[in-house]
mmCIF file of C-alpha atoms and ligand atoms in Angstrom:
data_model
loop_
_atom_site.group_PDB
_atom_site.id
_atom_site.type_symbol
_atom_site.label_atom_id
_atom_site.label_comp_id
_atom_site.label_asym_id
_atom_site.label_seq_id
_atom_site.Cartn_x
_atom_site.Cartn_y
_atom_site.Cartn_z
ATOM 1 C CA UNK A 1 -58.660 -314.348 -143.733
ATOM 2 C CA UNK A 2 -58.135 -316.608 -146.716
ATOM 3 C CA UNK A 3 -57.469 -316.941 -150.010
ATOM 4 C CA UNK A 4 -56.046 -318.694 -153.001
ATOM 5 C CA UNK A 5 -55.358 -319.288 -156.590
ATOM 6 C CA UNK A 6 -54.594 -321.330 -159.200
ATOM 7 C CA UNK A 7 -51.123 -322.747 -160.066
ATOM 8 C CA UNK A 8 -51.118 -323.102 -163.665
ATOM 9 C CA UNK A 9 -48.178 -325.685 -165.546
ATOM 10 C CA UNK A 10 -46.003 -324.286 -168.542
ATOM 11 C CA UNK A 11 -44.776 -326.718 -170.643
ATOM 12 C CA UNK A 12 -43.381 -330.478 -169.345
ATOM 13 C CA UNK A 13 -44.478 -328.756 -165.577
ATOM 14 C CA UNK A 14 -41.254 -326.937 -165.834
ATOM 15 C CA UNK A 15 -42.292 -324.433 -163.653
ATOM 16 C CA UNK A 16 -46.217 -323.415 -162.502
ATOM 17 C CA UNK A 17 -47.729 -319.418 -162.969
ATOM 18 C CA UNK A 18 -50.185 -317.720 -160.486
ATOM 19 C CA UNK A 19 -51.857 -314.417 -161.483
ATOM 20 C CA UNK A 20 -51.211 -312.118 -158.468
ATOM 21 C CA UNK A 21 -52.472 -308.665 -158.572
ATOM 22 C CA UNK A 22 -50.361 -305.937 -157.724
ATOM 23 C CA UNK A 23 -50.779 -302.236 -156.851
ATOM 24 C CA UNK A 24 -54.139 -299.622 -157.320
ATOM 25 C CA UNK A 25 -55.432 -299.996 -160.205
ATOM 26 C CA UNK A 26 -54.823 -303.897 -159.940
ATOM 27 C CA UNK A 27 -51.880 -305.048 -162.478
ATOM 28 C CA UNK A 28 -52.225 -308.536 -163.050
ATOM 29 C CA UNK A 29 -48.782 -310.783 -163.231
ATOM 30 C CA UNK A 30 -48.301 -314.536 -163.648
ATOM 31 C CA UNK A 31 -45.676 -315.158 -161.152
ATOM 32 C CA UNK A 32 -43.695 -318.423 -160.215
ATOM 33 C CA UNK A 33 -44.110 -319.311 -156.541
ATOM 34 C CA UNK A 34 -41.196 -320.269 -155.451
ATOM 35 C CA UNK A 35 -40.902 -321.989 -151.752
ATOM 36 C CA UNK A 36 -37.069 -322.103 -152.421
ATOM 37 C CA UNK A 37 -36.086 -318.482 -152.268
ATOM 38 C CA UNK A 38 -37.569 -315.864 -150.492
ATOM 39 C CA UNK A 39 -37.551 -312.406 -152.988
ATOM 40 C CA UNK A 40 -41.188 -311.454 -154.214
ATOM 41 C CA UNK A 41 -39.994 -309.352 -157.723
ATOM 42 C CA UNK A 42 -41.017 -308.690 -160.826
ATOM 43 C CA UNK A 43 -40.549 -307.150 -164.563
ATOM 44 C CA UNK A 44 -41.162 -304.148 -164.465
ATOM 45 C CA UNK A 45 -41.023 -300.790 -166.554
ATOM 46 C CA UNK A 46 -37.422 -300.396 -165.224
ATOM 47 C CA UNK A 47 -36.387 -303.822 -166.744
ATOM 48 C CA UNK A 48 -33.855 -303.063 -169.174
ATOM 49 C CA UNK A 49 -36.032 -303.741 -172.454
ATOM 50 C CA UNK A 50 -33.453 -305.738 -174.239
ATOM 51 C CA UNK A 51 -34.451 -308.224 -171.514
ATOM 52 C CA UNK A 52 -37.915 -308.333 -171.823
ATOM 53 C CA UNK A 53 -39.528 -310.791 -174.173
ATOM 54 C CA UNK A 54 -43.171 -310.487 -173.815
ATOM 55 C CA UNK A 55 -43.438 -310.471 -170.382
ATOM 56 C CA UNK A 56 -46.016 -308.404 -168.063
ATOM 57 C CA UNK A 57 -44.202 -305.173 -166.795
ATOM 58 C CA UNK A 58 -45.254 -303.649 -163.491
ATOM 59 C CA UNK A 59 -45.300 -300.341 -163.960
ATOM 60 C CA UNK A 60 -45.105 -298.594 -159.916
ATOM 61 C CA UNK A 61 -45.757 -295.127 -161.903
ATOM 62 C CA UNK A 62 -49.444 -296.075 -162.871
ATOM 63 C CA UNK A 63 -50.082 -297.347 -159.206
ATOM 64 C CA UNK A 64 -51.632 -294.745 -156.884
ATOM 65 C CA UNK A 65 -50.582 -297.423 -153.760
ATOM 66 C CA UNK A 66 -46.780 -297.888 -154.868
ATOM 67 C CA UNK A 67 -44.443 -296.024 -152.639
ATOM 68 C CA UNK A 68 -40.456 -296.176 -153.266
ATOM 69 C CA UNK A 69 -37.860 -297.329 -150.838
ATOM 70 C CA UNK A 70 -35.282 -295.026 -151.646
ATOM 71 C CA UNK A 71 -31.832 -296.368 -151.750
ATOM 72 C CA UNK A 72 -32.673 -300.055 -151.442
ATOM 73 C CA UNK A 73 -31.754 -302.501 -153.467
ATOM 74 C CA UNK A 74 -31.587 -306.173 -154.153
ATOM 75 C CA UNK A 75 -29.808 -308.514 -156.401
ATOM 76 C CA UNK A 76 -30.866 -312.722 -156.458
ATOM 77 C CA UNK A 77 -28.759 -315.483 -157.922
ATOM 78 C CA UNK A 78 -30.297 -319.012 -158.141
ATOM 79 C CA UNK A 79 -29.170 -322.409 -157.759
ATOM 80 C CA UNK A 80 -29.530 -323.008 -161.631
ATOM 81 C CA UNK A 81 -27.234 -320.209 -162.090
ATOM 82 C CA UNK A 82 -30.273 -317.169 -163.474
ATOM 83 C CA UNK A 83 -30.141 -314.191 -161.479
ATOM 84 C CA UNK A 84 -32.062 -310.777 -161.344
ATOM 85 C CA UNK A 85 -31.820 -307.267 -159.188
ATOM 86 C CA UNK A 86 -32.832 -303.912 -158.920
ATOM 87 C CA UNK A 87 -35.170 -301.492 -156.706
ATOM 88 C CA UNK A 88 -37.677 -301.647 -154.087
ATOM 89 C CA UNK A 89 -41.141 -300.263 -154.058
ATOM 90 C CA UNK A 90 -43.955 -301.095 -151.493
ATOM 91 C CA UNK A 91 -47.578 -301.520 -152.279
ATOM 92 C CA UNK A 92 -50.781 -303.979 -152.486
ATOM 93 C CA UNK A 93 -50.262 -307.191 -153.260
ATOM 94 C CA UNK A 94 -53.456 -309.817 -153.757
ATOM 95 C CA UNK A 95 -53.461 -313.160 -154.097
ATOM 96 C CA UNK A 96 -57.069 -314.310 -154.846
ATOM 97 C CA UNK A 97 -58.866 -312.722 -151.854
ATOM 98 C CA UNK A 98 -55.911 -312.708 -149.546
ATOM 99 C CA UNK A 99 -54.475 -309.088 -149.609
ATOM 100 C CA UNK A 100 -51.372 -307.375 -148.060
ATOM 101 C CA UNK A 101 -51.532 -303.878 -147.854
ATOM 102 C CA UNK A 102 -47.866 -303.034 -147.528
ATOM 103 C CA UNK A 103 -45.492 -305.715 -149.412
ATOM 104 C CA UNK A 104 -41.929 -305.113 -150.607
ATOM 105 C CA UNK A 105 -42.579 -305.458 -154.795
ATOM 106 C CA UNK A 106 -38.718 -305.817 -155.859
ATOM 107 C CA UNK A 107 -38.596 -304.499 -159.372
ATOM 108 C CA UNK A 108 -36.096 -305.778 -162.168
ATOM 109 C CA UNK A 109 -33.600 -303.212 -163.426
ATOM 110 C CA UNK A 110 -31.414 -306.549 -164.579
ATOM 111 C CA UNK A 111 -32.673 -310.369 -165.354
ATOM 112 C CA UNK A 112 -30.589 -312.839 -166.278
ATOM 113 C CA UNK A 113 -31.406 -314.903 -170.052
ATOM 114 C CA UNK A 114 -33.097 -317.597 -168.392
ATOM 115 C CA UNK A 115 -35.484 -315.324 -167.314
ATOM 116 C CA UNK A 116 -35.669 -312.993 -170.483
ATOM 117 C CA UNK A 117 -36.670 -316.252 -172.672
ATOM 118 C CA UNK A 118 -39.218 -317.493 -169.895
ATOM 119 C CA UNK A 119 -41.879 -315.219 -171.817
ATOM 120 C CA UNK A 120 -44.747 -316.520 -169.691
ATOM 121 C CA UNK A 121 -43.165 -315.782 -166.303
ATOM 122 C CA UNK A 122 -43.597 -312.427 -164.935
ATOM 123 C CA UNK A 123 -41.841 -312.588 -161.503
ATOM 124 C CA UNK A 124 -41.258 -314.905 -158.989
ATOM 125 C CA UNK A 125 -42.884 -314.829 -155.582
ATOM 126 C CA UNK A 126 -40.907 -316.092 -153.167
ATOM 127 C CA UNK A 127 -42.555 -318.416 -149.729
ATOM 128 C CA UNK A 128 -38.920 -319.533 -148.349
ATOM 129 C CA UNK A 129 -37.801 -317.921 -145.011
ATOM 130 C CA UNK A 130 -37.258 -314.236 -144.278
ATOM 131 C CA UNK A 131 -33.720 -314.752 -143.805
ATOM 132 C CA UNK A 132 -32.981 -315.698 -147.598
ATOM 133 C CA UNK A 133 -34.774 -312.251 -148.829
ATOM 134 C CA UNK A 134 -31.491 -310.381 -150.236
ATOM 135 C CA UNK A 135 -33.308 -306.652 -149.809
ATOM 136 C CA UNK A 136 -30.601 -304.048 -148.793
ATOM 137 C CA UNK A 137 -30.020 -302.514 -146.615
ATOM 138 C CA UNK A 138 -33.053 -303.669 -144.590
ATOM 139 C CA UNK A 139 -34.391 -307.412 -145.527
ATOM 140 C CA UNK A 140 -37.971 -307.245 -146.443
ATOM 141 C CA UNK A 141 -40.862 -309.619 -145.135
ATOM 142 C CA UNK A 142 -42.341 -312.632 -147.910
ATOM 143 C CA UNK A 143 -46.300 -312.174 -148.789
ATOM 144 C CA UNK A 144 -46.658 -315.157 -146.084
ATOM 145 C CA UNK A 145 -44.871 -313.583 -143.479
ATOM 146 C CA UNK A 146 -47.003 -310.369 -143.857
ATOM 147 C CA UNK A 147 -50.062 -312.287 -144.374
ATOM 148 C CA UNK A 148 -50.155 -314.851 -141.588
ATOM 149 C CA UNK A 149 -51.205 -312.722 -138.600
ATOM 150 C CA UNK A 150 -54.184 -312.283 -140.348
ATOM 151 C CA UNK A 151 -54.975 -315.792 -141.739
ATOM 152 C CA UNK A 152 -57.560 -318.402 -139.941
ATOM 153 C CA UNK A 153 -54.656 -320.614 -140.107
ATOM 154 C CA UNK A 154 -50.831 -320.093 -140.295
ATOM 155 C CA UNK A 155 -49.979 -322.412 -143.275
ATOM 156 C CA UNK A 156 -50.415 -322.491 -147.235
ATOM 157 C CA UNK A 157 -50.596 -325.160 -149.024
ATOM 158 C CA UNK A 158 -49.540 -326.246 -152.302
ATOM 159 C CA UNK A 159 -51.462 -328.502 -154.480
ATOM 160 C CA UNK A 160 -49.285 -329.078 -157.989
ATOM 161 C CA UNK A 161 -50.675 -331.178 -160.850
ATOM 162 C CA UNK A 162 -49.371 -333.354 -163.610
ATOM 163 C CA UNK A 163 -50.362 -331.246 -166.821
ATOM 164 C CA UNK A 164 -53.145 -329.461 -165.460
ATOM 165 C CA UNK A 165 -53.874 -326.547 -163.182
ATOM 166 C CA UNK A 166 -53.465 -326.975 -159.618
ATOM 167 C CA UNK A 167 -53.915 -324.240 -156.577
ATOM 168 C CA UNK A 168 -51.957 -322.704 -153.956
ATOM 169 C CA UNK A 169 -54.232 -321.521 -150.967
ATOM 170 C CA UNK A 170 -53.341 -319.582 -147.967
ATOM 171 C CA UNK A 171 -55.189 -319.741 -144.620
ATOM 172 C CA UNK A 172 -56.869 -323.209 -144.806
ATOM 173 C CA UNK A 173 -56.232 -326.902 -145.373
ATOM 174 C CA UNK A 174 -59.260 -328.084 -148.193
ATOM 175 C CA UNK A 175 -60.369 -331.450 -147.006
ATOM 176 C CA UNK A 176 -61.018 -332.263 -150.524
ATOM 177 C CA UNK A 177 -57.724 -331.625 -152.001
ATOM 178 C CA UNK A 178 -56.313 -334.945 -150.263
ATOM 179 C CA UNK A 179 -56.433 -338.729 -149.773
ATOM 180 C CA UNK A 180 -56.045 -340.493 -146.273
ATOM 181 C CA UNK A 181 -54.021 -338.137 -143.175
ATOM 182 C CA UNK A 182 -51.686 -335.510 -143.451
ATOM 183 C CA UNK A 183 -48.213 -336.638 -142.441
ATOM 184 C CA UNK A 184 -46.354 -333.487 -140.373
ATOM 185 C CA UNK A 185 -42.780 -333.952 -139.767
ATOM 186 C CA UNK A 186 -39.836 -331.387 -138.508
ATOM 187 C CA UNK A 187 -38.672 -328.538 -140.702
ATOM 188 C CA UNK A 188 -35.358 -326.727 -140.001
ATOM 189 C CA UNK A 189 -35.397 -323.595 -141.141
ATOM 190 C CA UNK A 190 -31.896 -322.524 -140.360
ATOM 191 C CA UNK A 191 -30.541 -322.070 -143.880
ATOM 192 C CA UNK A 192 -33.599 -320.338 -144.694
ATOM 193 C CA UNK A 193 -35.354 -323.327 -146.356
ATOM 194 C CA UNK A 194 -38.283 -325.626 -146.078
ATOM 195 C CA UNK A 195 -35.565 -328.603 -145.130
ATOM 196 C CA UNK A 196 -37.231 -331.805 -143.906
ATOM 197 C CA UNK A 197 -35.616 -335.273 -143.732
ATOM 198 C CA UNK A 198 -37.200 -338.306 -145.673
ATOM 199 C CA UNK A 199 -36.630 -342.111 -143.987
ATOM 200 C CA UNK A 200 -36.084 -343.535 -147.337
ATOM 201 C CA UNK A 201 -37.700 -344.439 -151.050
ATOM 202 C CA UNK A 202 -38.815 -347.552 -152.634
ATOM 203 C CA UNK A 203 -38.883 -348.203 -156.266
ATOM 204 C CA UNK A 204 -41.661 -350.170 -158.076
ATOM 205 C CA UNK A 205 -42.892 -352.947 -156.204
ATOM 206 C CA UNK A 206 -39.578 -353.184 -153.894
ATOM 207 C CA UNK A 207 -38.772 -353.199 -150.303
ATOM 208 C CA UNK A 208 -38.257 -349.998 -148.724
ATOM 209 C CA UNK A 209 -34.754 -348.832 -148.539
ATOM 210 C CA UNK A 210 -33.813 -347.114 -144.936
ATOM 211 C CA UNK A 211 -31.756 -344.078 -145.925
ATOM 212 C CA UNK A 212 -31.727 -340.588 -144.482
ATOM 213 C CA UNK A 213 -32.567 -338.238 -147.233
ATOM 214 C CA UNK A 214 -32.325 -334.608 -146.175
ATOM 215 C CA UNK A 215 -33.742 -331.876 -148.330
ATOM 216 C CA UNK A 216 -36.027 -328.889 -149.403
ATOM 217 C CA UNK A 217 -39.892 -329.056 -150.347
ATOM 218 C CA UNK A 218 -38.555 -326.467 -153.230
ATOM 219 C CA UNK A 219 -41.494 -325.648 -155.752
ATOM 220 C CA UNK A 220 -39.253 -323.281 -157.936
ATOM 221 C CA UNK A 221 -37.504 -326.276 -158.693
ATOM 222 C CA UNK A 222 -38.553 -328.365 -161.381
ATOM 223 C CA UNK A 223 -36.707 -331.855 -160.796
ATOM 224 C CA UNK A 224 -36.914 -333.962 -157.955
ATOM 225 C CA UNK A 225 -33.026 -333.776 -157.079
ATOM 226 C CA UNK A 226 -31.723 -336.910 -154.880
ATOM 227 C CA UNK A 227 -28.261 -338.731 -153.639
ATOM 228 C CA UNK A 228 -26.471 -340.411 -155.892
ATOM 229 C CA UNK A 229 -26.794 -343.668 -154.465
ATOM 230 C CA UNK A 230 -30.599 -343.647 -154.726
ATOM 231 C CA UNK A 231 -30.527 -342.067 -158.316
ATOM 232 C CA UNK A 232 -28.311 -345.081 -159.357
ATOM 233 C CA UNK A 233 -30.685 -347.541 -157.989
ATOM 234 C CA UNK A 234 -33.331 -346.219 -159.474
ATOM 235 C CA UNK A 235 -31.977 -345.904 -163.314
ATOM 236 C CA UNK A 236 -30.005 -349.659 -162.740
ATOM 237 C CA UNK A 237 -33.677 -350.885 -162.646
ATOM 238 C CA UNK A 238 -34.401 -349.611 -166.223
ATOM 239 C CA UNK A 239 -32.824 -350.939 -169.344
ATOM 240 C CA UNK A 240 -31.680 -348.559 -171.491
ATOM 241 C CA UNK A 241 -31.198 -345.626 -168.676
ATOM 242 C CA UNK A 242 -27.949 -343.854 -168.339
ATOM 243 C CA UNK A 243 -25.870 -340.783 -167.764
ATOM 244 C CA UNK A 244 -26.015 -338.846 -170.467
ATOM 245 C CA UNK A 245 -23.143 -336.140 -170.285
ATOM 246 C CA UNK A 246 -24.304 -333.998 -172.993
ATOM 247 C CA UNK A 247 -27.535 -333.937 -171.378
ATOM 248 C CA UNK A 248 -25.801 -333.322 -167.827
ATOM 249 C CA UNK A 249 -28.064 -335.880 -166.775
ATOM 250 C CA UNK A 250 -29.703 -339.610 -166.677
ATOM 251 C CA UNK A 251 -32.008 -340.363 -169.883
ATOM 252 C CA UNK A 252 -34.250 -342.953 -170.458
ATOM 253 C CA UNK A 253 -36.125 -344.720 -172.977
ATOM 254 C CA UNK A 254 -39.831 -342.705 -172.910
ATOM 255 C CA UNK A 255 -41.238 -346.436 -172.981
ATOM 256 C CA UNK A 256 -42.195 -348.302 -171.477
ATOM 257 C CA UNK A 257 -43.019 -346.554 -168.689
ATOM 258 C CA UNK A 258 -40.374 -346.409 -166.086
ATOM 259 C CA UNK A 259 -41.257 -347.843 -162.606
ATOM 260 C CA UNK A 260 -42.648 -345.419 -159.491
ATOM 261 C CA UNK A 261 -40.965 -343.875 -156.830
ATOM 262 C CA UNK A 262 -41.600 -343.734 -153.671
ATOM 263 C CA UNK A 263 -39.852 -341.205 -150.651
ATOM 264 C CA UNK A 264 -40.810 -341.780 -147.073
ATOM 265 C CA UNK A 265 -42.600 -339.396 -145.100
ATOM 266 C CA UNK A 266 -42.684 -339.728 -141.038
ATOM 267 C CA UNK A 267 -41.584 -342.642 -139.417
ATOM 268 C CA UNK A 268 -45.281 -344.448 -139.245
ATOM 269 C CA UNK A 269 -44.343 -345.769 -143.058
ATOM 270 C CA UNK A 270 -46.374 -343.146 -144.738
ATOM 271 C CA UNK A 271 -44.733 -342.612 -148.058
ATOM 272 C CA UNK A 272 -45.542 -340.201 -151.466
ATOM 273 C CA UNK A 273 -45.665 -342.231 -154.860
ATOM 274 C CA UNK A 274 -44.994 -340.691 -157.481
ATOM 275 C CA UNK A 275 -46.310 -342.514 -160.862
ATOM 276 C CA UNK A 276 -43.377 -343.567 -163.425
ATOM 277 C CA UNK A 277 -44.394 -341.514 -166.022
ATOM 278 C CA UNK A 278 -43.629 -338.464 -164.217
ATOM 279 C CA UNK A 279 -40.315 -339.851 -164.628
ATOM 280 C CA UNK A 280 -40.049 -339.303 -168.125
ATOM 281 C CA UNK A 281 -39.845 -335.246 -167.561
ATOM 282 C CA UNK A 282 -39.745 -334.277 -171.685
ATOM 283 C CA UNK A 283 -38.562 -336.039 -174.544
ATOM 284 C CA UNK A 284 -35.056 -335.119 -175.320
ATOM 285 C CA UNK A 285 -35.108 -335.331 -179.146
ATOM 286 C CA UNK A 286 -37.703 -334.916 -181.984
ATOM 287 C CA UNK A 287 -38.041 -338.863 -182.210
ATOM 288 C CA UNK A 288 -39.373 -338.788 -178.396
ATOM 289 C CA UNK A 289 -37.959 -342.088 -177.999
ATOM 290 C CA UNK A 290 -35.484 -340.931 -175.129
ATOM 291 C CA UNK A 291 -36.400 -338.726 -171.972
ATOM 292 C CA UNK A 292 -34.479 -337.062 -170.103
ATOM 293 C CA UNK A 293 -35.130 -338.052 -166.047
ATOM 294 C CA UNK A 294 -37.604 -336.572 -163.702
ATOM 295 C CA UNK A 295 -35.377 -337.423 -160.828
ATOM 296 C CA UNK A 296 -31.509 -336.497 -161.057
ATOM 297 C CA UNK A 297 -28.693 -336.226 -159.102
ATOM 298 C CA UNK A 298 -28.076 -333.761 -156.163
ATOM 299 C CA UNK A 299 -24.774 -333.649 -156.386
ATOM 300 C CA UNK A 300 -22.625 -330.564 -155.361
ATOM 301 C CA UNK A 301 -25.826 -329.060 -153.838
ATOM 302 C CA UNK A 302 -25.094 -330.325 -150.391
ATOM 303 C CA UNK A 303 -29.423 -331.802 -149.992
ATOM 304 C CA UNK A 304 -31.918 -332.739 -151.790
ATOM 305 C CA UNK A 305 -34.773 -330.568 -153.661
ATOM 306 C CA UNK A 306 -37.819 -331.926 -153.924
ATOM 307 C CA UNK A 307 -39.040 -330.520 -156.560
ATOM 308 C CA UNK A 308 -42.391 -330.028 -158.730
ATOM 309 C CA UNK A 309 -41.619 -333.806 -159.816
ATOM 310 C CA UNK A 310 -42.088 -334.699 -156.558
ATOM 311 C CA UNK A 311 -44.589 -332.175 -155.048
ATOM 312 C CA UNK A 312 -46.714 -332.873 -157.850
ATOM 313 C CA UNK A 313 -47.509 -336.363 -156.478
ATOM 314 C CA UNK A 314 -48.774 -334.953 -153.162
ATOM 315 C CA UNK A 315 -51.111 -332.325 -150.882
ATOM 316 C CA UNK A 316 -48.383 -330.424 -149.399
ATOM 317 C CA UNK A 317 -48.973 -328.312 -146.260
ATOM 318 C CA UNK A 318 -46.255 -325.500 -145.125
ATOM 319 C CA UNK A 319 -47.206 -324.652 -141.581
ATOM 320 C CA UNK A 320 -45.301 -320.989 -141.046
ATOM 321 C CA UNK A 321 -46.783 -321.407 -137.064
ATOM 322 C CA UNK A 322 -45.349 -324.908 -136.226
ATOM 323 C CA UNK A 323 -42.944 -325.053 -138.981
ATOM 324 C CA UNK A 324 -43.951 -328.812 -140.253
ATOM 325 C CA UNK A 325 -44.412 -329.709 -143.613
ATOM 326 C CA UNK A 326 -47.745 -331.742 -143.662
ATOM 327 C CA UNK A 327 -47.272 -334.318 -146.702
ATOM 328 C CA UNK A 328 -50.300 -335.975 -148.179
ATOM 329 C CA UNK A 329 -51.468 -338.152 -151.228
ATOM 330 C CA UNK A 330 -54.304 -337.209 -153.378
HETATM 331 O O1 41L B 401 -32.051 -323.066 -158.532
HETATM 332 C C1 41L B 401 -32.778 -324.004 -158.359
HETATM 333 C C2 41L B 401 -32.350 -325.453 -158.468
HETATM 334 C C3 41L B 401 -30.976 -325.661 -158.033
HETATM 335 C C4 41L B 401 -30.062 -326.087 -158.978
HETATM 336 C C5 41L B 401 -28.764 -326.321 -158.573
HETATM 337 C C6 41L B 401 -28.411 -326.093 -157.255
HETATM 338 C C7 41L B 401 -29.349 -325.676 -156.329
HETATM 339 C C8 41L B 401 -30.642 -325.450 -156.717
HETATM 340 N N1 41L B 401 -34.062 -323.915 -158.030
HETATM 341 N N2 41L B 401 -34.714 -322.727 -157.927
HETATM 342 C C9 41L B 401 -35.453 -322.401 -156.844
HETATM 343 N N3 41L B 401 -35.994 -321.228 -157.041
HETATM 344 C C10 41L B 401 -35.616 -320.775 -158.258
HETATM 345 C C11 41L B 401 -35.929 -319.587 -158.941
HETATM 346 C C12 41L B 401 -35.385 -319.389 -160.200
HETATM 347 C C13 41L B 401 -34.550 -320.344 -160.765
HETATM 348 C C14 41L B 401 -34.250 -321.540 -160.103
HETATM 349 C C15 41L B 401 -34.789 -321.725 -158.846
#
């Protein structure tokens, strides 16, 4: 089996929305697809309403597939600090013709207000490793997990855009989604993440700088999020860049446009490049003369997320079989 569907941008490609159909008669929900954690859950009609702002509820009552796990629970808390938990129901979930018959929906009693204000986001829908889902007292499998037996091919593959609507697919690699050869390299999995190492970046027109870089392939991130060191190179190249502390971040001027970046991939000099005006991420005041930066500072994290900024310049392949991340330009 395969299937697929489309990854659509909210505003400054903050975060990217695939409808996903859920339960008998289908309930369609927009949710964020997030290869960073590993919890597929949703609003729901147990969300407390004051924290629902126009989102899509899941309602498990009006589904004749939905089937309660009594007495499990989970509860999420994110990097950025949002967080969400509540109950646990099984039924159908569809993502364009790829179906699982039996998937752990978690449903919202609590969301944080980073996810009340996110009207457009329904859920999220998680692709990390099984051993991040935070299901008690029994951890429950991600849609991939359940899925992959069944696909032609044990990978998705995500295909993010600048502004525009991509696609995640499951079960096949499109040959016409990509430039030139897929670049596979090692993924360890042992903190539950899609953690590969980079050789190094280049910036603009420059020689290649040899530097370990360690990190996730996270698409519920929004920033690509590197060392220090290369995050200072980078800005000293453009006047006018700096550390803005009431931004709690580097800002630039909007023009002109910034230089690219380039991170290595493999050690045959294959590298991603990612244009410099997805470097100016959104305009940090009405005048638009100032951006805040696409790429920021990892610090405190302990790696680096590569984040939409990042996958957004590339054909990414997540191989669940060999555990590689296949990187490609497009
Ligand atoms: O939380 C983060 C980014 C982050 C910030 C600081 C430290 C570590 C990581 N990403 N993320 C990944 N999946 C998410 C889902 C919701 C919110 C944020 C999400």
């Amino acid at each position: 089996s395969t299937g697929g569907a489309v990854a659509t941008p909210e505003d400054h490609d903050v975060e990217y929305l695939t409808p996903v159909s859920i339960g008998t008669p289908e309930q369609i929900l927009n949710l964020d697809i997030d290869t960073g954690s590993s919890d597929l859950w949703v609003f729901s009609s147990e969300t407390s309403r004051s924290e629902v702002k126009g989102q899509t509820l899941y309602d498990p009552s009006n589904s004749s597939t939905a089937q309660k796990l009594e007495g499990y629970t989970w509860s999420i808390s994110y990097g950025d600090g949002s967080s969400s938990a509540g109950e646990v129901y099984l039924d159908t979930v569809s993502i364009g013709a790829l179906t699982v018959s039996s998937q752990a929906v978690e449903v919202a009693q609590k969301v944080s207000s980073e996810f009340t204000s996110d009207s457009n986001n329904d859920g999220l829908l998680g692709l990390g490793f099984g051993s991040l889902n935070t299901v008690q007292p029994n951890a429950q499998k991600t849609f991939f997990d359940n899925a992959m037996p069944a696909l032609d091919s044990p990978v998705f593959t995500a295909d993010l855009k600048a502004g525009i609507p991509g696609r995640y697919n499951f079960g096949y690699i499109d040959p016409n989604a990509y430039t030139g050869n897929i670049t596979y390299v090692s993924v360890d999995d042992s903190q539950g993440f899609w953690d590969w190492t980079s050789p190094g970046y280049a910036i603009g027109s420059g020689s290649f700088e040899n530097t370990t870089i360690k990190g996730i392939a996270d698409t519920g991130t929004s920033l690509l999020l590197l060392p220090s060191s290369v995050v200072s190179a980078y800005y000293g190249k453009i006047s006018g860049a700096k550390y803005d502390s009431t931004q709690a971040g580097y800002v630039l001027p909007c023009s002109p446009t910034p230089p690219d970046f380039a991170f290595g991939v493999g050690d045959d000099g294959a590298a991603i490049v990612l244009p410099g005006k997805y470097i100016n991420y959104a305009p940090t005041g009405s005048s638009g003369t100032t951006c805040f930066g696409g790429i920021q500072g990892d610090s405190g994290i302990g790696f680096a997320i590569f984040g939409d900024v990042a996958l957004k310049a590339a054909f990414v392949v997540f191989d669940g079989g060999s555990k590689t991340l296949g990187w490609a330009s497009k």
